[in-house]
Coordinates of C-alpha atoms (C1' of nucleotides) in Angstrom, one line a residue:
Chain A
M8 CA 8.2 19.7 41.1
E9 CA 6.7 22.0 39.6
T10 CA 3.7 21.8 37.1
M11 CA 3.8 17.2 37.1
K12 CA 3.7 16.1 33.4
E13 CA 3.6 12.3 34.3
Q14 CA 0.1 11.3 33.5
Q15 CA -0.3 8.5 35.6
T16 CA -1.7 5.1 34.6
A17 CA -6.3 6.4 34.1
N18 CA -6.9 2.6 33.6
D19 CA -5.8 0.4 32.2
G20 CA -1.8 0.5 33.0
L21 CA -1.6 3.3 30.1
T22 CA -1.6 6.6 29.8
T23 CA -3.8 8.1 28.0
E24 CA -1.4 8.8 25.2
E25 CA 0.0 6.0 24.8
K26 CA -3.4 4.6 24.5
I27 CA -3.4 7.1 21.6
L28 CA -0.3 5.8 19.6
A29 CA -1.6 2.1 20.2
A30 CA -4.7 2.7 18.8
A31 CA -3.3 4.8 15.8
G32 CA -1.0 2.2 15.2
K33 CA -3.8 -0.2 14.8
V34 CA -6.1 2.2 12.3
F35 CA -3.1 3.7 10.4
T36 CA -2.0 0.3 9.7
R37 CA -4.4 -1.1 8.3
K38 CA -5.8 1.3 6.6
G39 CA -3.2 3.9 5.8
M40 CA -3.4 8.1 6.7
A41 CA -5.9 8.0 3.7
G42 CA -8.3 5.2 5.1
A43 CA -8.1 6.5 8.4
R44 CA -10.8 7.9 10.2
M45 CA -10.1 10.2 13.8
Q46 CA -12.5 9.1 15.1
D47 CA -12.0 5.6 14.3
I48 CA -8.7 5.7 16.1
A49 CA -10.8 7.5 19.1
N50 CA -13.2 5.0 19.1
E51 CA -10.2 2.6 19.1
A52 CA -8.1 4.1 22.1
G53 CA -11.7 4.6 24.5
I54 CA -11.6 8.2 24.5
N55 CA -13.8 11.2 23.3
K56 CA -12.5 12.6 19.1
A57 CA -11.0 16.2 20.2
L58 CA -8.4 14.6 23.5
L59 CA -6.2 12.7 19.8
H60 CA -6.2 17.0 18.5
Y61 CA -5.5 17.4 22.3
Y62 CA -1.7 15.0 21.9
F63 CA -1.2 15.4 18.3
R64 CA -3.0 19.0 16.6
S65 CA -3.5 17.4 13.6
K66 CA -4.0 14.3 12.3
E67 CA -0.6 15.0 10.1
K68 CA 0.8 14.8 13.1
L69 CA -0.5 11.9 15.0
F70 CA -0.1 10.3 11.4
D71 CA 4.2 11.4 11.2
A72 CA 4.3 9.8 14.7
I73 CA 2.8 6.8 14.0
F74 CA 5.1 7.2 10.9
E75 CA 8.0 7.2 12.0
K76 CA 7.6 5.0 15.4
T77 CA 6.8 1.7 12.5
F78 CA 10.0 3.1 10.2
Q79 CA 11.9 2.9 13.8
Q80 CA 10.8 -0.4 14.5
F81 CA 13.1 -1.5 11.1
V82 CA 15.9 0.4 11.1
P83 CA 17.5 -0.7 14.3
L84 CA 16.7 -4.8 13.3
M85 CA 19.3 -3.9 9.9
H86 CA 22.1 -1.9 11.7
L87 CA 22.7 -4.6 15.1
E88 CA 23.1 -7.8 12.6
F89 CA 25.9 -6.2 10.8
D90 CA 27.9 -5.8 14.4
S91 CA 26.9 -8.4 16.5
T92 CA 28.2 -12.3 14.3
D93 CA 31.1 -12.4 13.2
D94 CA 30.7 -14.7 10.6
F95 CA 29.1 -13.9 8.1
R96 CA 27.4 -16.5 7.2
Q97 CA 26.0 -17.1 10.6
M98 CA 25.4 -12.8 10.3
L99 CA 22.7 -13.7 7.5
R100 CA 21.6 -17.4 9.0
N101 CA 20.7 -14.4 12.3
M102 CA 19.4 -11.7 9.5
V103 CA 16.5 -14.0 7.8
R104 CA 15.8 -15.8 11.3
L105 CA 14.9 -12.6 12.1
Y106 CA 12.8 -10.7 9.7
V107 CA 10.4 -13.3 10.1
M108 CA 10.1 -13.3 13.7
M109 CA 9.4 -9.7 13.0
V110 CA 6.7 -9.3 10.7
K111 CA 5.1 -12.4 11.9
K112 CA 4.8 -10.4 15.1
S113 CA 2.9 -7.5 12.6
P114 CA 2.2 -8.7 9.5
Y115 CA 0.1 -5.3 8.2
L116 CA 3.4 -3.2 9.0
P117 CA 5.1 -4.0 5.7
S118 CA 2.4 -3.6 3.3
F119 CA 1.7 0.0 5.1
L120 CA 5.7 1.3 5.2
L121 CA 5.4 0.4 1.6
N122 CA 2.6 1.9 0.9
E123 CA 3.0 4.8 2.1
M124 CA 6.0 5.7 1.9
H125 CA 4.8 6.5 -2.2
Q126 CA 2.6 9.5 -0.6
N127 CA 4.8 11.2 0.6
P128 CA 8.4 10.5 -0.5
D129 CA 10.2 12.9 1.3
K130 CA 8.9 12.1 4.9
I131 CA 10.7 9.3 4.1
Q132 CA 13.7 11.0 2.8
H133 CA 14.1 13.1 6.2
L134 CA 12.9 10.0 8.8
L135 CA 16.7 8.3 6.8
L136 CA 18.6 11.7 7.3
K137 CA 17.2 11.2 10.7
M138 CA 18.4 8.0 11.2
K139 CA 21.8 6.7 10.3
V140 CA 20.7 4.7 7.8
S141 CA 23.2 6.3 4.9
E142 CA 26.1 4.7 6.2
F143 CA 24.3 1.1 6.0
P144 CA 25.3 -0.1 2.6
K145 CA 29.5 1.0 3.3
R146 CA 29.0 -1.6 6.3
L147 CA 27.8 -4.4 4.7
Q148 CA 30.1 -3.5 1.5
I149 CA 32.8 -3.5 4.3
R150 CA 31.2 -7.3 5.6
F151 CA 31.6 -9.0 2.6
S152 CA 35.4 -7.5 1.6
E153 CA 36.0 -8.6 5.0
A154 CA 34.7 -12.6 4.0
G155 CA 36.5 -12.2 0.6
I156 CA 33.0 -12.1 -1.2
T157 CA 32.9 -10.5 -4.4
G158 CA 29.4 -9.0 -5.8
D159 CA 27.3 -6.5 -4.9
P160 CA 25.8 -6.9 -1.4
R161 CA 22.8 -4.6 -2.6
Q162 CA 21.3 -7.9 -4.7
L163 CA 21.8 -10.2 -1.4
L164 CA 21.0 -7.2 1.4
L165 CA 17.0 -7.4 -1.0
T166 CA 16.5 -10.8 -2.2
L167 CA 16.8 -11.8 1.8
I168 CA 14.0 -8.8 3.0
S169 CA 12.2 -9.1 0.1
G170 CA 11.6 -12.6 0.3
V171 CA 11.2 -13.0 3.7
I172 CA 8.6 -10.1 3.4
F173 CA 6.6 -10.5 0.3
P174 CA 4.7 -13.3 1.1
F175 CA 3.7 -11.1 3.8
A176 CA 2.6 -8.4 1.4
A177 CA 1.0 -10.5 -0.3
K178 CA -1.4 -12.7 1.9
P179 CA -4.4 -12.2 0.8
L180 CA -3.6 -12.8 -3.1
L181 CA -1.7 -15.9 -2.1
M182 CA -3.8 -17.7 0.6
P183 CA -6.6 -19.1 -1.1
L184 CA -4.0 -19.5 -3.9
F185 CA -1.2 -21.2 -2.6
F186 CA -2.3 -21.9 1.0
E187 CA -5.9 -23.4 1.0
N188 CA -6.9 -20.9 2.7
N189 CA -5.5 -22.5 5.6
E190 CA -4.1 -20.6 8.7
K191 CA -1.4 -23.5 9.6
I192 CA -0.7 -24.9 5.7
F193 CA 0.3 -20.8 5.3
D194 CA 2.7 -20.6 9.5
R195 CA 4.3 -24.3 7.9
F196 CA 5.4 -22.4 4.4
I197 CA 6.9 -19.5 6.2
T198 CA 8.7 -22.0 9.4
D199 CA 10.0 -23.6 4.6
R200 CA 10.5 -21.0 3.7
S201 CA 12.7 -19.4 6.9
V202 CA 15.3 -22.2 6.5
F203 CA 15.2 -22.2 3.0
L204 CA 16.6 -18.5 2.2
E205 CA 18.9 -19.1 5.0
D206 CA 20.0 -21.8 2.6
L207 CA 19.9 -19.9 -0.1
M208 CA 21.5 -16.9 0.7
L209 CA 24.9 -18.8 1.9
R210 CA 24.0 -21.1 -2.1
M211 CA 24.7 -17.0 -3.9
L212 CA 28.2 -17.6 -2.1
V213 CA 28.8 -21.2 -2.9
N214 CA 30.4 -21.4 -6.5
R215 CA 32.3 -24.1 -8.1
E216 CA 35.6 -23.1 -7.3
D217 CA 34.6 -23.4 -3.6
D218 CA 33.4 -27.0 -2.9
D219 CA 35.1 -27.7 0.3
A220 CA 33.3 -24.5 1.6
K221 CA 31.5 -26.1 4.7
L222 CA 27.8 -26.4 4.5
D223 CA 26.2 -26.7 8.0
S224 CA 23.2 -29.1 7.0
D225 CA 21.6 -30.6 4.2
N226 CA 18.5 -29.7 4.4
S227 CA 18.6 -27.7 0.9
N228 CA 15.4 -27.3 -0.7
F229 CA 16.1 -28.4 -4.1
N230 CA 17.5 -31.4 -6.7
T231 CA 18.4 -31.8 -9.8
N232 CA 17.6 -35.3 -10.4
A233 CA 18.1 -34.6 -14.1
L234 CA 17.8 -32.1 -16.6
Chain B
M59 CA -28.1 -1.3 -36.0
E60 CA -30.1 -0.7 -33.7
T61 CA -29.1 1.5 -30.9
M62 CA -25.0 2.8 -32.2
K63 CA -23.7 2.4 -29.2
E64 CA -20.4 2.4 -29.8
Q65 CA -18.9 6.0 -29.5
Q66 CA -16.5 7.5 -32.0
T67 CA -12.6 9.4 -30.7
A68 CA -13.9 12.2 -29.4
N69 CA -11.0 14.9 -30.1
D70 CA -7.7 13.0 -28.8
G71 CA -8.8 9.3 -30.1
L72 CA -9.6 8.5 -27.3
T73 CA -13.7 7.5 -26.1
T74 CA -14.7 9.1 -23.2
E75 CA -15.1 5.8 -21.2
E76 CA -11.4 5.3 -21.9
K77 CA -10.2 8.4 -21.2
I78 CA -12.1 7.6 -17.8
L79 CA -10.4 4.8 -17.5
A80 CA -7.2 5.8 -18.1
A81 CA -7.2 8.7 -15.3
A82 CA -8.8 6.8 -13.3
G83 CA -6.3 4.2 -13.2
K84 CA -3.4 7.4 -12.9
V85 CA -4.9 8.4 -9.9
F86 CA -6.5 5.0 -7.9
T87 CA -3.2 3.1 -8.5
R88 CA -1.1 5.8 -7.0
K89 CA -3.7 7.0 -4.6
G90 CA -5.2 4.0 -3.7
M91 CA -9.0 3.9 -3.2
A92 CA -9.1 5.6 0.0
G93 CA -6.6 8.5 -0.6
A94 CA -8.5 9.1 -4.7
R95 CA -10.8 12.2 -5.0
M96 CA -13.4 11.8 -7.7
Q97 CA -12.8 15.5 -8.8
D98 CA -9.2 14.0 -9.2
I99 CA -9.9 11.6 -12.0
A100 CA -12.5 14.2 -13.5
N101 CA -10.2 16.5 -13.7
E102 CA -7.2 14.0 -14.8
A103 CA -9.5 12.7 -17.8
G104 CA -10.4 16.6 -18.3
I105 CA -14.3 16.1 -17.6
N106 CA -16.7 17.1 -15.3
K107 CA -17.3 14.7 -12.2
A108 CA -21.1 13.5 -13.2
L109 CA -19.7 12.4 -16.2
L110 CA -17.6 9.8 -13.5
H111 CA -21.1 9.0 -11.7
Y112 CA -22.7 8.8 -15.5
Y113 CA -20.5 6.1 -17.3
F114 CA -19.4 3.9 -13.3
R115 CA -22.6 4.3 -11.1
S116 CA -20.9 4.8 -7.8
K117 CA -16.9 5.9 -7.0
E118 CA -16.8 1.5 -6.1
K119 CA -17.8 0.6 -9.4
L120 CA -15.3 2.3 -11.1
F121 CA -12.6 1.3 -9.2
D122 CA -13.3 -2.3 -9.0
A123 CA -13.2 -2.2 -12.9
I124 CA -9.8 -0.6 -11.9
F125 CA -8.9 -3.2 -9.7
E126 CA -9.7 -5.8 -11.6
K127 CA -8.2 -4.6 -14.9
T128 CA -5.6 -3.3 -13.3
F129 CA -5.0 -7.1 -12.1
Q130 CA -5.9 -8.6 -15.1
Q131 CA -2.4 -7.6 -16.3
F132 CA -0.8 -9.7 -14.1
V133 CA -2.6 -13.3 -14.5
P134 CA -1.7 -13.4 -18.4
L135 CA 1.6 -12.7 -17.6
M136 CA 1.6 -15.6 -15.7
H137 CA 0.0 -18.3 -17.4
L138 CA 2.2 -17.7 -20.5
E139 CA 5.0 -18.8 -19.6
F140 CA 3.7 -22.1 -18.3
D141 CA 3.5 -23.2 -21.8
S142 CA 5.2 -21.0 -23.6
T143 CA 8.5 -23.0 -23.4
D144 CA 9.5 -26.3 -23.0
D145 CA 13.4 -25.9 -21.0
F146 CA 12.2 -25.3 -17.6
R147 CA 15.8 -23.2 -17.5
Q148 CA 14.8 -21.0 -19.9
M149 CA 11.3 -20.3 -18.7
L150 CA 12.7 -19.4 -16.1
R151 CA 15.4 -17.0 -17.0
N152 CA 11.7 -15.5 -19.5
M153 CA 9.6 -14.8 -16.4
V154 CA 12.5 -13.0 -14.6
R155 CA 12.9 -11.4 -18.1
L156 CA 9.0 -10.0 -18.6
Y157 CA 8.5 -9.2 -14.7
V158 CA 10.9 -7.3 -14.8
M159 CA 9.7 -5.5 -18.6
M160 CA 6.3 -4.9 -17.3
V161 CA 6.6 -3.2 -13.4
K162 CA 9.7 -1.4 -15.7
K163 CA 7.0 0.0 -17.6
S164 CA 4.2 0.7 -14.7
P165 CA 5.6 0.7 -11.6
Y166 CA 3.0 1.8 -9.4
L167 CA 2.1 -1.1 -10.6
P168 CA 2.7 -3.8 -7.7
S169 CA 2.6 -1.3 -4.8
F170 CA -0.6 -0.7 -5.7
L171 CA -2.8 -4.1 -5.7
L172 CA -0.3 -5.4 -2.8
N173 CA -2.2 -1.6 -0.9
E174 CA -6.0 -2.4 -1.9
M175 CA -5.9 -6.2 -1.2
H176 CA -5.1 -6.0 2.2
Q177 CA -8.8 -3.7 2.1
N178 CA -10.5 -6.1 0.8
P179 CA -9.5 -9.5 0.9
D180 CA -13.3 -10.3 -0.8
K181 CA -12.4 -8.7 -4.1
I182 CA -9.0 -10.5 -4.5
Q183 CA -10.9 -14.3 -4.4
H184 CA -13.4 -13.2 -6.8
L185 CA -10.8 -12.3 -9.4
L186 CA -9.3 -15.5 -8.4
L187 CA -11.6 -17.1 -9.1
K188 CA -13.4 -15.1 -12.1
M189 CA -9.8 -15.8 -13.8
K190 CA -8.4 -19.6 -14.2
V191 CA -5.5 -19.1 -11.2
S192 CA -6.6 -21.5 -9.2
E193 CA -4.9 -24.2 -11.9
F194 CA -1.5 -22.3 -11.7
P195 CA 0.3 -24.0 -8.5
K196 CA -0.9 -27.6 -10.0
R197 CA 0.6 -26.5 -13.1
L198 CA 4.2 -25.3 -12.4
Q199 CA 4.4 -28.5 -9.7
I200 CA 4.3 -30.3 -13.8
R201 CA 6.8 -28.1 -14.9
F202 CA 9.0 -29.5 -11.5
S203 CA 8.4 -32.6 -11.9
E204 CA 8.4 -32.6 -15.9
A205 CA 11.6 -31.2 -14.9
G206 CA 12.6 -34.2 -12.7
I207 CA 13.2 -30.7 -9.9
T208 CA 12.7 -31.6 -6.5
G209 CA 11.5 -28.9 -3.9
D210 CA 9.0 -27.1 -3.3
P211 CA 7.8 -24.7 -6.4
R212 CA 5.9 -22.0 -4.6
Q213 CA 9.2 -21.2 -3.4
L214 CA 11.5 -20.9 -6.7
L215 CA 8.2 -18.7 -7.9
L216 CA 7.7 -16.3 -4.5
T217 CA 11.3 -15.6 -4.8
L218 CA 11.1 -14.6 -8.1
I219 CA 8.3 -12.6 -8.1
S220 CA 9.2 -10.7 -4.5
G221 CA 13.4 -10.6 -6.4
V222 CA 11.2 -8.3 -9.2
I223 CA 8.5 -6.7 -8.0
F224 CA 10.8 -5.6 -4.1
P225 CA 13.0 -2.8 -5.7
F226 CA 10.7 -1.1 -7.6
A227 CA 7.2 -1.4 -4.7
A228 CA 10.4 0.4 -2.1
K229 CA 11.4 2.4 -4.1
P230 CA 11.4 6.0 -2.4
L231 CA 13.3 4.1 0.3
L232 CA 15.9 2.7 -1.9
M233 CA 16.5 6.1 -3.6
P234 CA 18.2 7.7 -1.4
L235 CA 19.6 4.2 0.4
F236 CA 21.6 3.0 -2.7
F237 CA 21.5 4.6 -5.5
E238 CA 22.0 8.6 -4.1
N239 CA 18.9 9.4 -6.2
N240 CA 20.7 8.8 -8.9
E241 CA 17.9 7.4 -11.5
K242 CA 20.7 6.4 -13.8
I243 CA 21.9 4.4 -11.2
F244 CA 19.1 2.2 -10.4
D245 CA 18.3 1.7 -13.9
R246 CA 21.2 -0.3 -14.0
F247 CA 20.9 -1.5 -10.1
I248 CA 17.5 -3.2 -12.0
T249 CA 19.3 -4.5 -15.8
D250 CA 21.8 -6.1 -13.6
R251 CA 19.4 -7.5 -10.9
S252 CA 17.2 -9.2 -14.1
V253 CA 21.1 -11.0 -14.3
F254 CA 21.4 -11.5 -10.9
L255 CA 18.4 -12.6 -10.8
E256 CA 18.3 -15.7 -14.0
D257 CA 21.7 -16.2 -12.5
L258 CA 20.2 -17.1 -9.2
M259 CA 17.3 -19.2 -10.1
L260 CA 19.3 -21.3 -12.4
R261 CA 21.0 -21.7 -9.1
M262 CA 18.5 -22.4 -7.3
L263 CA 17.8 -25.5 -8.9
V264 CA 22.5 -26.7 -8.9
N265 CA 24.0 -28.4 -5.6
R266 CA 27.2 -30.8 -5.4
E267 CA 25.9 -33.5 -7.0
D268 CA 25.1 -31.8 -10.4
D269 CA 28.5 -29.8 -10.6
D270 CA 28.4 -30.9 -15.0
A271 CA 24.9 -28.5 -15.2
K272 CA 25.7 -26.8 -18.1
L273 CA 25.5 -23.2 -16.5
D274 CA 25.6 -20.8 -19.9
S275 CA 28.2 -17.3 -18.7
D276 CA 30.2 -16.6 -16.1
N277 CA 28.3 -13.8 -14.7
S278 CA 27.8 -15.2 -11.2
N279 CA 27.7 -12.0 -9.3
F280 CA 29.1 -13.7 -6.1
N281 CA 31.8 -15.2 -5.6
T282 CA 33.5 -16.0 -2.4
N283 CA 37.6 -16.1 -2.6
A284 CA 38.3 -17.2 1.1
L285 CA 36.0 -17.7 4.1
Chain C
dA134 C1' -11.8 25.3 50.5
dA135 C1' -10.5 28.4 47.2
dA136 C1' -7.3 29.1 43.0
dT137 C1' -4.8 27.1 39.8
dA138 C1' -3.2 24.1 35.9
dG139 C1' -5.0 20.0 33.3
dT140 C1' -7.4 16.9 31.5
dT141 C1' -11.4 15.4 28.9
dT142 C1' -15.9 16.1 26.7
dA143 C1' -20.3 17.4 23.9
dA144 C1' -21.7 20.4 20.4
dC145 C1' -20.7 22.6 16.9
dC146 C1' -18.0 23.9 12.0
dA147 C1' -17.1 24.6 7.5
dA148 C1' -14.6 21.5 4.2
dA149 C1' -14.2 19.0 1.7
dC150 C1' -17.0 14.3 -0.4
dG151 C1' -19.7 11.0 -2.7
dG152 C1' -23.1 11.7 -5.9
dT153 C1' -27.9 13.5 -7.6
dT154 C1' -30.4 15.9 -10.9
dA155 C1' -33.0 19.3 -14.2
dA156 C1' -31.4 21.3 -17.7
dT157 C1' -28.4 21.8 -22.2
dA158 C1' -26.7 20.2 -26.1
dA159 C1' -24.8 16.9 -29.8
dG160 C1' -24.9 12.8 -32.2
dT161 C1' -29.3 9.7 -34.8
dG162 C1' -33.6 8.2 -37.6
dA163 C1' -37.4 9.3 -39.7
Chain D
dT131 C1' -37.4 19.3 -40.0
dC132 C1' -38.8 16.6 -35.9
dA133 C1' -38.8 13.7 -32.5
dC134 C1' -36.2 11.2 -30.0
dT135 C1' -32.4 8.9 -28.2
dT136 C1' -27.6 9.6 -25.8
dA137 C1' -23.7 12.5 -23.9
dT138 C1' -22.2 16.3 -20.8
dT139 C1' -22.6 20.2 -18.3
dA140 C1' -23.2 23.3 -13.5
dA141 C1' -25.5 23.8 -9.9
dC142 C1' -27.1 21.1 -5.5
dC143 C1' -27.4 18.3 -1.5
dG144 C1' -26.9 14.7 2.3
dT145 C1' -23.0 13.1 4.4
dT146 C1' -18.7 12.7 6.0
dT147 C1' -14.2 14.4 8.2
dG148 C1' -10.8 17.3 10.2
dG149 C1' -10.7 20.1 13.7
dT150 C1' -13.1 24.3 17.0
dT151 C1' -14.2 25.6 21.5
dA152 C1' -16.7 26.4 26.1
dA153 C1' -17.6 24.3 28.8
dA154 C1' -17.1 21.0 32.8
dC155 C1' -13.7 17.4 35.3
dT156 C1' -9.9 16.0 38.1
dA157 C1' -6.1 17.0 40.5
dT158 C1' -2.6 19.6 42.3
dT159 C1' -1.3 24.3 44.9
dT160 C1' -1.4 27.7 48.1

DNA sequence: AAATAGTTTAACCAAACGGTTAATAAGTGA
DNA sequence: TCACTTATTAACCGTTTGGTTAAACTATTT
């Protein structure tokens, strides 16, 4: 072995570089590029500030690494469902559940990306090219055609994503307004919303000429009784 | 008149304080509290940096003023429609159109609020109390009852708001992905989306037992042909 | 063990930042 | 015109911040 580059499990079973990335992820996603301090990250990682510059030359380089890593958590999620599930309706259900699960796990992620993409849109551009996201709309269109569905797939997709993400992104506002500052109530709402959105996605595809479409369950959240 | 506090139309027909607020609004909404520099704001307003501290003692005070002002643009918008329009369906249509118009006019606003509310949720709390937003959910529930509609009104409301806001909040990401970096295509999509969302709101209220509900037009964006 | 390469730290630095000060300019009332 | 308050500016100050440096520590190789 020539230089033995690999560093081994320092104390927590984590490389120093891994500790830095984990810490930077936390701090950056919470405070954003401008709000995060290198000292905060160093503290969070339990190391000296200079080490940050030793592993990643500058704050921007470190941020880029985090931004890219964070962004990459989204993309494969999208691609996946397109290929996996044959049944279009089931695919929509899965997507809703997948997104909910994901955002539940990292609730700071959406507003972080939503905010930082405005600061330097060029970075987004670069990332989109790096991964193969450009073919995304076409594949969506194909699934639509295969399922015999007309209309703009982008409308459905944006409704789906925004519907899942928004309650988390606006949580600090909604919490006292809609959920009595009670985390349990919020969680219950999210559970309900997952079902609601799944139902909504299917409902989008149903119109009057299509009443025999097999709606698996009857837990539709909205019923018109009068008017 | 004792002290003659009011300052008159300096040059642009704007008070210095107004110029500061306008400049601060621009800079803060684009770069956020942490990213904005007092010097930037001073430059944008075409004044000396010390003047900022003369009118608003600190950066935080200035930010609070902007944050509050920005936030206040949202709230009356919500309240309004609840009282104005009698017909529930028409109310939903109006809300969609109103939100689209508003976000079109100030496209940086959503991601600004979405981001800053995470930094200091206490400020949001304070603002919510200051205006009378707490009664908001109840009034929504009442409109639902009046219209004979069952289900959770929060689900509908969040779907509506997120559906309008998200395309703007995620614009830098969507622009190359869905809209070929073409502003015209984006605008057309938003126009379509307004119609789409109006339709979606109504569609939420329709189920199989209610086929005779008068759907005004047939421009439903989604039709199932097969499957 | 000596030499060498990789890792970590304390101390330091220059620039940027929010904020202050003291002086000047401009308007107001007598 | 004179006194007085308000508005505006240039220069300055202390702190924070991203980044550097040189030395120390650790491990690997010979």
